[in-house]
Amino acid sequence: MSSAAWHARIVCGDEVGAGFLIAGRRVLTCAHVVRWSGRAAVTVTFPHARELGELSASVVAHGGWAGDVTDPGDVAVLELSRDVPLAPAGFAPPDAAYAEPCPKLIAYGFPEGYDEGTLAEYQAVSGQLIADEWLELVAWNGHGQPLVAGFSGAAATLPDGRVVGMVTAASGTPDVRKGRMLPLDVMVRYWPELGELVPTPGHRGDARRRLYALLRRSAGADRVCDPNRLYVDAVGAFGPPLPPGGFTSLWAAAAYLQWEVPDPEAVSRFADRLRELLDGSPAGTPACPAAPAWSPVVVEIDHSGAGPDQVTVEVSAYRDGRRRPVGARRLPRTEVRAYVQSRIDEAVAHLAPDADELVTFVLPREWLNEAVAHWECSAEDSTPLGCAYPLVVTDRARHHSGRLRHQLRKKWQRLAAGRGVEVHRVECGNPERPQSLRKRLWDGDAGLAGFAAPPTAARQHFEVGLTVPVPVLLWSRTGCPGTGQEEQPSSGSAHGVPPCSGTGHEEPPCPGSAFLDQLTASIADVPPAELPRHILSLRLTADAADDPDLHWARELQLLWDDPRCFPETIASLRSPVA
């Protein structure tokens, strides 16, 4: 069988492109080649191994490409429906693409009329990246096959067959023969696992293989390690500082060490420390905290920038510590619920068979009081999502904050040692200044804060709760309608609702305080890690009550934030084409 049998032809809807096999069932290609994977099947064929037939594939990793030609992250990883008995592509060091003398680069693509494929010969203009992302390509000579549609995702190879990059864009005409490719060290930014396959100048191959074996072991381990602490340990006090925002996964930290840190011994130190932590830390040193058992299904919503009513929705699932994209769409707000309903089942199907699913809505701050737990599972299933799954919300800005993720990890380590935690109450009519509440939550090392009023009625106090490392916030969506803490008209309050008088003897009992009383009694002995399951039970009880609307837990909203469950938080959402 041909040694180049790893070249692949990929079809998704009307899009035809190329790709290359990198493991028994993994294929690399451009994200724009599979842009319609949410609504069209992805199929892969190998022209040099036609006996394998047409294989179905799914997108298991995505570089975050937003839809325009100049958007970064045009990388996708496909998983085939079965292993194929083909030798995968081999890789050269990234700088081999533009070494002197400048080498010929060969791309195997599938333009219209060439289902079996054809070759194009190009060369890199120089090692200078365009917009810190692409190498520019020009034709090797003035004739031959131009880079046109059908070459996207093709491996750019040296004459000896080793891969140095991937073709992403073309300006192929009879008069203009140019294109662009992603070099390997840029591709690793978007899929760090590729780093194991790519030789790194100055790094020993055995050290690289040992590091990535430990990273795979960490994905299946019952402990989670802080990538930022490991990086600092590896580079030492005088090494390169953490990049802005730090690292959201061990894989990202390892790739940065491999490609951006000049000291090759830093990789070995990182691997040594990771092995110690996975085996069990020496006495007196904080180990990796025990990993929670939850496997999240994430629904992330953000403003799209296309208009006040337009949002971007991304649905994904975590398996083996990695985030698997399921679908992304830009939508008007009125269509979000239906889109989520159509994707939740598919996302759950990505989880391991024995996984404990946790549906997590990552929401803009003004959406935190949205009744997502009451959304029906689907058009055919009226069960509320909050009665079908453990369901939590979290604030999107908080979810992506490097500071808060680091501080919350430390807080969860302390919480893991005990059982139930104290409810730090934020009462109705609370005269406490926001700055005083912040100090109280810090001084009390708060693990859980309960609010008598919803975010809309206690905005300043609620924002304090979101910006300190309190892992759990609880409130009733309807709560107490008036707190007196926000600016209100001099007579009465906004909307004609008088400010809540708290628990005064001459006034009816405050519904917010009554809610906090019930909440405190209900969760007194519940470990914080088990709260999503406990809240599911409360929602089921409320839903089954004779008059569900009168049950104290009917509108219970749980903000539950454990970064250990989300070891690979993706960078900010961009508006996808699909």
Short mmCIF file of C-alpha atoms in Angstrom, two decimals, residues 227-447:
data_model
loop_
_atom_site.label_atom_id
_atom_site.label_comp_id
_atom_site.label_asym_id
_atom_site.label_seq_id
_atom_site.Cartn_x
_atom_site.Cartn_y
_atom_site.Cartn_z
CA PRO A 227 -1.30 23.90 35.00
CA ASN A 228 -0.13 27.37 36.05
CA ARG A 229 1.62 26.13 39.19
CA LEU A 230 3.27 23.33 37.24
CA TYR A 231 4.47 25.79 34.59
CA VAL A 232 5.99 28.13 37.19
CA ASP A 233 7.71 25.16 38.86
CA ALA A 234 9.13 24.08 35.50
CA VAL A 235 10.55 27.42 34.31
CA GLY A 236 11.76 28.59 37.71
CA ALA A 237 11.84 32.07 39.21
CA PHE A 238 13.74 33.59 36.27
CA GLY A 239 11.96 31.81 33.44
CA PRO A 240 9.38 33.31 31.06
CA PRO A 241 6.31 34.53 32.99
CA LEU A 242 2.87 33.07 32.54
CA PRO A 243 1.17 34.37 29.38
CA PRO A 244 -1.80 36.71 29.92
CA GLY A 245 -4.70 34.74 31.38
CA GLY A 246 -2.52 31.75 32.22
CA PHE A 247 -3.27 28.22 31.02
CA THR A 248 -6.64 26.50 31.11
CA SER A 249 -5.29 22.97 30.69
CA LEU A 250 -2.18 20.89 31.25
CA TRP A 251 -2.03 20.30 27.49
CA ALA A 252 -1.88 24.04 26.78
CA ALA A 253 0.88 24.54 29.35
CA ALA A 254 2.90 21.65 27.92
CA ALA A 255 2.59 22.97 24.35
CA TYR A 256 3.72 26.43 25.48
CA LEU A 257 6.76 24.91 27.21
CA GLN A 258 7.58 22.90 24.10
CA TRP A 259 7.39 25.76 21.62
CA GLU A 260 7.87 29.03 23.51
CA VAL A 261 10.35 28.29 26.33
CA PRO A 262 13.97 28.10 25.14
CA ASP A 263 15.18 25.90 28.01
CA PRO A 264 14.56 22.28 26.87
CA GLU A 265 15.01 21.01 30.44
CA ALA A 266 11.81 22.82 31.42
CA VAL A 267 9.83 20.07 29.68
CA SER A 268 11.56 17.42 31.79
CA ARG A 269 10.95 19.36 35.00
CA PHE A 270 7.28 19.78 34.10
CA ALA A 271 6.98 16.04 33.44
CA ASP A 272 8.80 15.14 36.66
CA ARG A 273 6.51 17.29 38.78
CA LEU A 274 3.39 16.05 37.00
CA ARG A 275 4.42 12.44 37.63
CA GLU A 276 4.97 13.21 41.34
CA LEU A 277 1.52 14.71 41.64
CA LEU A 278 -0.18 11.89 39.77
CA ASP A 279 1.59 9.33 41.94
CA GLY A 280 0.81 11.25 45.14
CA SER A 281 2.61 14.34 46.39
CA PRO A 282 5.33 14.19 49.04
CA ALA A 283 4.13 15.04 52.52
CA GLY A 284 3.60 18.73 53.12
CA THR A 285 3.05 19.73 49.49
CA PRO A 286 -0.41 20.41 48.09
CA ALA A 287 -1.31 17.65 45.66
CA CYS A 288 -3.61 17.76 42.72
CA PRO A 289 -7.10 18.05 44.24
CA ALA A 290 -9.40 15.11 43.79
CA ALA A 291 -11.28 15.53 40.54
CA PRO A 292 -15.05 15.78 40.72
CA ALA A 293 -17.03 13.00 39.14
CA TRP A 294 -19.17 15.29 36.97
CA SER A 295 -18.99 15.19 33.18
CA PRO A 296 -20.32 18.54 31.97
CA VAL A 297 -22.51 19.26 29.00
CA VAL A 298 -21.90 22.97 28.41
CA VAL A 299 -24.26 25.47 26.83
CA GLU A 300 -22.33 28.72 26.43
CA ILE A 301 -24.12 31.89 25.35
CA ASP A 302 -22.53 35.23 24.51
CA HIS A 303 -23.40 38.43 22.68
CA SER A 304 -22.54 37.98 19.00
CA GLY A 305 -21.79 41.62 18.19
CA ALA A 306 -24.23 41.44 15.27
CA GLY A 307 -27.02 43.29 17.07
CA PRO A 308 -28.63 43.62 20.52
CA ASP A 309 -30.89 40.62 19.92
CA GLN A 310 -28.23 38.36 18.40
CA VAL A 311 -26.29 35.86 20.51
CA THR A 312 -23.81 33.08 19.84
CA VAL A 313 -24.67 29.68 21.32
CA GLU A 314 -22.14 26.86 21.58
CA VAL A 315 -22.98 23.39 22.90
CA SER A 316 -20.21 20.96 23.86
CA ALA A 317 -19.50 17.95 26.06
CA TYR A 318 -16.54 16.96 28.22
CA ARG A 319 -15.09 13.48 28.00
CA ASP A 320 -11.73 12.30 29.37
CA GLY A 321 -10.99 15.86 30.42
CA ARG A 322 -11.36 17.21 26.88
CA ARG A 323 -14.05 19.43 25.43
CA ARG A 324 -15.87 18.05 22.38
CA PRO A 325 -17.81 20.61 20.30
CA VAL A 326 -21.33 19.58 19.32
CA GLY A 327 -22.73 22.66 17.60
CA ALA A 328 -22.49 26.44 17.40
CA ARG A 329 -24.88 28.97 15.93
CA ARG A 330 -25.58 32.71 15.89
CA LEU A 331 -29.25 33.22 16.70
CA PRO A 332 -31.81 35.77 17.80
CA ARG A 333 -32.56 35.38 21.49
CA THR A 334 -36.04 34.03 20.77
CA GLU A 335 -34.56 30.96 19.02
CA VAL A 336 -31.99 29.99 21.66
CA ARG A 337 -34.26 27.65 23.61
CA ALA A 338 -35.21 25.58 20.56
CA TYR A 339 -31.59 25.31 19.45
CA VAL A 340 -30.45 24.14 22.89
CA GLN A 341 -33.28 21.60 23.01
CA SER A 342 -32.14 20.21 19.65
CA ARG A 343 -28.52 19.79 20.82
CA ILE A 344 -28.65 18.60 24.44
CA ASP A 345 -29.35 14.94 23.60
CA GLU A 346 -26.54 14.87 21.06
CA ALA A 347 -24.13 16.37 23.58
CA VAL A 348 -25.06 13.81 26.25
CA ALA A 349 -24.37 11.04 23.73
CA HIS A 350 -20.71 12.19 23.66
CA LEU A 351 -20.26 11.36 27.37
CA ALA A 352 -18.79 8.11 28.62
CA PRO A 353 -21.46 5.45 29.31
CA ASP A 354 -20.95 5.61 33.09
CA ALA A 355 -20.53 9.40 33.30
CA ASP A 356 -22.55 11.57 35.70
CA GLU A 357 -23.81 14.30 33.40
CA LEU A 358 -23.98 17.92 34.55
CA VAL A 359 -25.76 20.42 32.30
CA THR A 360 -24.02 23.76 32.72
CA PHE A 361 -25.28 27.03 31.25
CA VAL A 362 -22.45 29.57 30.90
CA LEU A 363 -24.40 32.82 30.60
CA PRO A 364 -23.89 36.56 30.19
CA ARG A 365 -24.50 38.29 33.50
CA GLU A 366 -27.88 39.69 32.52
CA TRP A 367 -29.07 36.14 31.65
CA LEU A 368 -28.25 34.57 35.04
CA ASN A 369 -31.86 34.74 36.19
CA GLU A 370 -33.13 33.03 33.02
CA ALA A 371 -35.44 30.09 33.80
CA VAL A 372 -33.22 27.54 32.01
CA ALA A 373 -34.17 24.81 34.52
CA HIS A 374 -37.79 25.16 33.35
CA TRP A 375 -37.00 24.83 29.65
CA GLU A 376 -38.50 21.64 28.26
CA CYS A 377 -36.14 18.86 27.16
CA SER A 378 -37.46 18.93 23.61
CA ALA A 379 -40.54 19.55 21.51
CA GLU A 380 -41.52 15.92 22.14
CA ASP A 381 -40.54 15.77 25.84
CA SER A 382 -42.08 18.33 28.19
CA THR A 383 -39.89 17.33 31.15
CA PRO A 384 -38.12 20.44 32.47
CA LEU A 385 -34.37 20.28 31.92
CA GLY A 386 -33.89 20.87 35.65
CA CYS A 387 -35.94 17.74 36.38
CA ALA A 388 -34.08 15.63 33.81
CA TYR A 389 -30.47 16.49 34.66
CA PRO A 390 -28.43 18.07 37.43
CA LEU A 391 -28.39 21.62 36.06
CA VAL A 392 -26.35 24.65 37.09
CA VAL A 393 -25.56 28.10 35.74
CA THR A 394 -22.42 30.19 35.91
CA ASP A 395 -21.41 33.68 34.90
CA ARG A 396 -19.49 33.77 31.62
CA ALA A 397 -17.01 36.47 32.67
CA ARG A 398 -16.29 34.57 35.89
CA HIS A 399 -15.97 31.26 34.00
CA HIS A 400 -13.17 32.71 31.83
CA SER A 401 -11.37 34.72 34.55
CA GLY A 402 -7.88 33.38 35.19
CA ARG A 403 -7.83 34.98 38.65
CA LEU A 404 -11.11 33.49 39.79
CA ARG A 405 -10.42 30.06 38.30
CA HIS A 406 -7.14 29.89 40.23
CA GLN A 407 -8.74 31.08 43.48
CA LEU A 408 -11.74 28.78 43.08
CA ARG A 409 -9.49 25.75 42.58
CA LYS A 410 -7.86 26.51 45.93
CA LYS A 411 -11.25 27.02 47.57
CA TRP A 412 -12.52 23.65 46.29
CA GLN A 413 -9.44 21.94 47.72
CA ARG A 414 -10.42 23.21 51.17
CA LEU A 415 -14.10 22.39 50.69
CA ALA A 416 -13.31 18.81 49.65
CA ALA A 417 -12.15 18.03 53.18
CA GLY A 418 -15.51 18.73 54.85
CA ARG A 419 -19.23 18.08 54.45
CA GLY A 420 -21.91 20.74 54.42
CA VAL A 421 -20.86 24.40 54.47
CA GLU A 422 -22.34 27.47 56.11
CA VAL A 423 -24.79 29.56 54.09
CA HIS A 424 -23.59 33.17 54.11
CA ARG A 425 -26.91 34.98 53.96
CA VAL A 426 -27.47 38.16 51.98
CA GLU A 427 -30.82 39.33 53.32
CA CYS A 428 -33.53 41.51 51.86
CA GLY A 429 -33.25 45.18 52.73
CA ASN A 430 -29.57 44.58 53.49
CA PRO A 431 -28.02 47.95 54.42
CA GLU A 432 -24.53 46.49 54.04
CA ARG A 433 -22.33 48.32 51.58
CA PRO A 434 -21.06 46.14 48.69
CA GLN A 435 -17.48 46.70 49.90
CA SER A 436 -18.43 45.41 53.36
CA LEU A 437 -20.09 42.33 51.85
CA ARG A 438 -16.93 41.65 49.86
CA LYS A 439 -14.86 41.79 53.06
CA ARG A 440 -17.35 39.56 54.91
CA LEU A 441 -17.22 36.89 52.22
CA TRP A 442 -13.42 37.00 52.09
CA ASP A 443 -12.94 37.02 55.87
CA GLY A 444 -15.43 34.21 56.30
CA ASP A 445 -13.75 32.11 53.59
CA ALA A 446 -17.27 31.66 52.24
CA GLY A 447 -18.05 28.52 50.30
#
